[in-house]
Structures are given as C-alpha cells and as structure tokens.
Coordinates of N, CA and C in Angstrom, one line a residue:
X1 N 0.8 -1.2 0.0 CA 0.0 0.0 0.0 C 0.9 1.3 0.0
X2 N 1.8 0.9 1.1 CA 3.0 2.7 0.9 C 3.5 2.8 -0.5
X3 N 3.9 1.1 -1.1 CA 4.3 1.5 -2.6 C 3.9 2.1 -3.4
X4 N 2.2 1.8 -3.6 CA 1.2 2.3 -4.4 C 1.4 4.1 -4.3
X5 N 1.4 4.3 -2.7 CA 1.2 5.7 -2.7 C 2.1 6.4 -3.2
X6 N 4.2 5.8 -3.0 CA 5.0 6.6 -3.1 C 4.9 6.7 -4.7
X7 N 4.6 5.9 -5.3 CA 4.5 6.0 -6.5 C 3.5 6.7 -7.5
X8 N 2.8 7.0 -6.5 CA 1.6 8.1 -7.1 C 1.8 9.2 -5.9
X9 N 2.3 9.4 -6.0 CA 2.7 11.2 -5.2 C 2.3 12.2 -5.2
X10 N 2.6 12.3 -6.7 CA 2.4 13.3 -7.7 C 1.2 13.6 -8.1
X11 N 0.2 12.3 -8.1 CA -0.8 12.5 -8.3 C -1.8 13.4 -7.3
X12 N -1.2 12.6 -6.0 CA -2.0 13.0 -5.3 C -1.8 14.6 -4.4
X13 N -0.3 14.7 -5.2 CA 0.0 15.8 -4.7 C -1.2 16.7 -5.7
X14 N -1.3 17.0 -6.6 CA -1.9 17.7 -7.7 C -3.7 17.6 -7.1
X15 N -4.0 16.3 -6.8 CA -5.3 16.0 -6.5 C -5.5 17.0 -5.3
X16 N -4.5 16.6 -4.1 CA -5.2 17.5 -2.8 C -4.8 19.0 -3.1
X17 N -4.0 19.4 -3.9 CA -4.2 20.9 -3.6 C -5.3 21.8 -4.5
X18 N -5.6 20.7 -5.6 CA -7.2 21.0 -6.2 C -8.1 21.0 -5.5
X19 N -8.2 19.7 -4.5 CA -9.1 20.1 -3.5 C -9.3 21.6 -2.5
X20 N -7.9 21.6 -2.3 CA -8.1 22.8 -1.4 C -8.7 24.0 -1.9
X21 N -7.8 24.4 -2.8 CA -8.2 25.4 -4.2 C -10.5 25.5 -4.7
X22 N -10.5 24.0 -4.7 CA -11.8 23.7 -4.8 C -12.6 24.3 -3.4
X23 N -12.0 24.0 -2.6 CA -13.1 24.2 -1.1 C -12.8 25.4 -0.7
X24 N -11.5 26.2 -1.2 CA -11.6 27.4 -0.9 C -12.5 28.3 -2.1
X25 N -12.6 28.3 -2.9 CA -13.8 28.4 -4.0 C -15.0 29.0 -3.9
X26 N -15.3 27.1 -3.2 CA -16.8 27.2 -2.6 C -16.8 28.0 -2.1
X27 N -16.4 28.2 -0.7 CA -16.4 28.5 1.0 C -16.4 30.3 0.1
X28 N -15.6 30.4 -0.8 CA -15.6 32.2 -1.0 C -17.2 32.6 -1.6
X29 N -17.2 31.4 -2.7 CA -18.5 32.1 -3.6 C -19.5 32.0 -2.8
X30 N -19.8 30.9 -2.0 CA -21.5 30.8 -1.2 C -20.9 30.9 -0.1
X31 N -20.8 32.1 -0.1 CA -20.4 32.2 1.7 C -21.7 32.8 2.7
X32 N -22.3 31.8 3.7 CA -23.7 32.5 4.1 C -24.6 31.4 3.9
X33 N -24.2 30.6 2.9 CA -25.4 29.5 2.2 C -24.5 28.8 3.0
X34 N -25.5 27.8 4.2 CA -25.2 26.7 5.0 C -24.0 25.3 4.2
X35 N -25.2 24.8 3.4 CA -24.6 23.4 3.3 C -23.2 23.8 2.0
X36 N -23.5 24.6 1.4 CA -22.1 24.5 0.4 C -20.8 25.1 1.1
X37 N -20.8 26.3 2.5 CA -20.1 26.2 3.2 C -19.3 25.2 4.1
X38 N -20.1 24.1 4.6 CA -19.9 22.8 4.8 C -18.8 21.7 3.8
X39 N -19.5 22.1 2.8 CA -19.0 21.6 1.1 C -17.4 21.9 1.3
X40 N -17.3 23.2 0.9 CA -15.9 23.6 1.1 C -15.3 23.4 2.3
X41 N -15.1 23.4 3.6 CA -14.3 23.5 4.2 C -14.1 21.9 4.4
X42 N -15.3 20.9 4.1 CA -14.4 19.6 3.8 C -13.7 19.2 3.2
X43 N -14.0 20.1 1.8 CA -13.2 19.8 0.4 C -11.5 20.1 0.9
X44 N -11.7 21.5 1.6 CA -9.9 22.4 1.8 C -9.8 21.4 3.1
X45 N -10.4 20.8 3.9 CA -9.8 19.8 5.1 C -9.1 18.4 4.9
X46 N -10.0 18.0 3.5 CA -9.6 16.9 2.9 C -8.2 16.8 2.4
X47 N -8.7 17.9 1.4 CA -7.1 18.2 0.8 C -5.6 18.6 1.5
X48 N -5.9 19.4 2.5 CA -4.7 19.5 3.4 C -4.2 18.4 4.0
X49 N -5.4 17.5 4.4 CA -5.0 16.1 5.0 C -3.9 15.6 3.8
X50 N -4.5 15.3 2.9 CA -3.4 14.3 1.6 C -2.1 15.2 1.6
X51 N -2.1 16.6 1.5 CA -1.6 16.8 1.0 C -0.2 16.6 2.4
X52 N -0.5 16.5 3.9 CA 0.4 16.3 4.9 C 0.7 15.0 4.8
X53 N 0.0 13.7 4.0 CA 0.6 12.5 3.9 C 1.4 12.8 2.6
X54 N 1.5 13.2 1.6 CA 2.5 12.9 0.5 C 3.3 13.6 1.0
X55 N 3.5 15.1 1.8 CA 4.9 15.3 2.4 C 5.4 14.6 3.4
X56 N 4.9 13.6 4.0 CA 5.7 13.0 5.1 C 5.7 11.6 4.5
X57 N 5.8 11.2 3.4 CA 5.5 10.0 3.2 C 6.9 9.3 2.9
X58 N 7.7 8.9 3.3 CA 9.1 8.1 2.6 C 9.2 6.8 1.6
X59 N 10.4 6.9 1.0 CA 10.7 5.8 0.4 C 10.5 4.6 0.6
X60 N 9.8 3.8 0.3 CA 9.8 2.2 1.2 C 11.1 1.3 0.8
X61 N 11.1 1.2 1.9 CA 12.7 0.0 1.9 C 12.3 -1.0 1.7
X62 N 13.1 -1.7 0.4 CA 13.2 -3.1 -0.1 C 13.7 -4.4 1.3
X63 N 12.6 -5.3 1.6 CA 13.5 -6.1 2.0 C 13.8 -7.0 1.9
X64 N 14.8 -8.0 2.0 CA 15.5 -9.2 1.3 C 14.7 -10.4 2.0

C-alpha cells in the first residue's frame, strides 16, 4: 500500500491541492449559504489532510 502511494505522489499531490483550491472556491463564492459552506471546508480539510501524507510519506525499503 506505501508502494502504491509513493508512487503516485504526484498525483496525489496535484489532487489535494485541487481540493483545497476547490473548497476554498466554494467557502468564497456561497459564503452564508449553510450546506455549500460545509462543502468547502471539507473539500480544503480533505485536501490539506493528503496533501500532509504525500509530504511526510518516505521511500519504502526493499527487504530481502
């Protein structure tokens, strides 16, 4: 599973900071309107989450 991830990094780097970008978006345009405020600040919570696993994520060691 770490392999899968270190090897899509990139992806997921790109993915969560869309998110965030996305949920800050929301959170600007309907700001006031309940549930899409909600919307966004999951979208930018989600994304910060991934985005602190692909920076802390290391190389996985081969073992014999």
């Amino acid at each position: 599973m770490q392999n899968k991830i270190y090897q899509n990094r990139n992806t997921i780097l790109y993915l969560s900071v869309f998110l965030i970008v996305l949920g800050a978006l929301i959170t600007y345009f309907y700001y006031g309107i309940e549930p899409w405020e909600t919307i966004g600040g999951f979208l930018g919570g989600f994304g910060l989450g991934a985005l602190i696993i692909v920076f802390s994520i290391k190389k996985p060691t081969i073992n014999n």
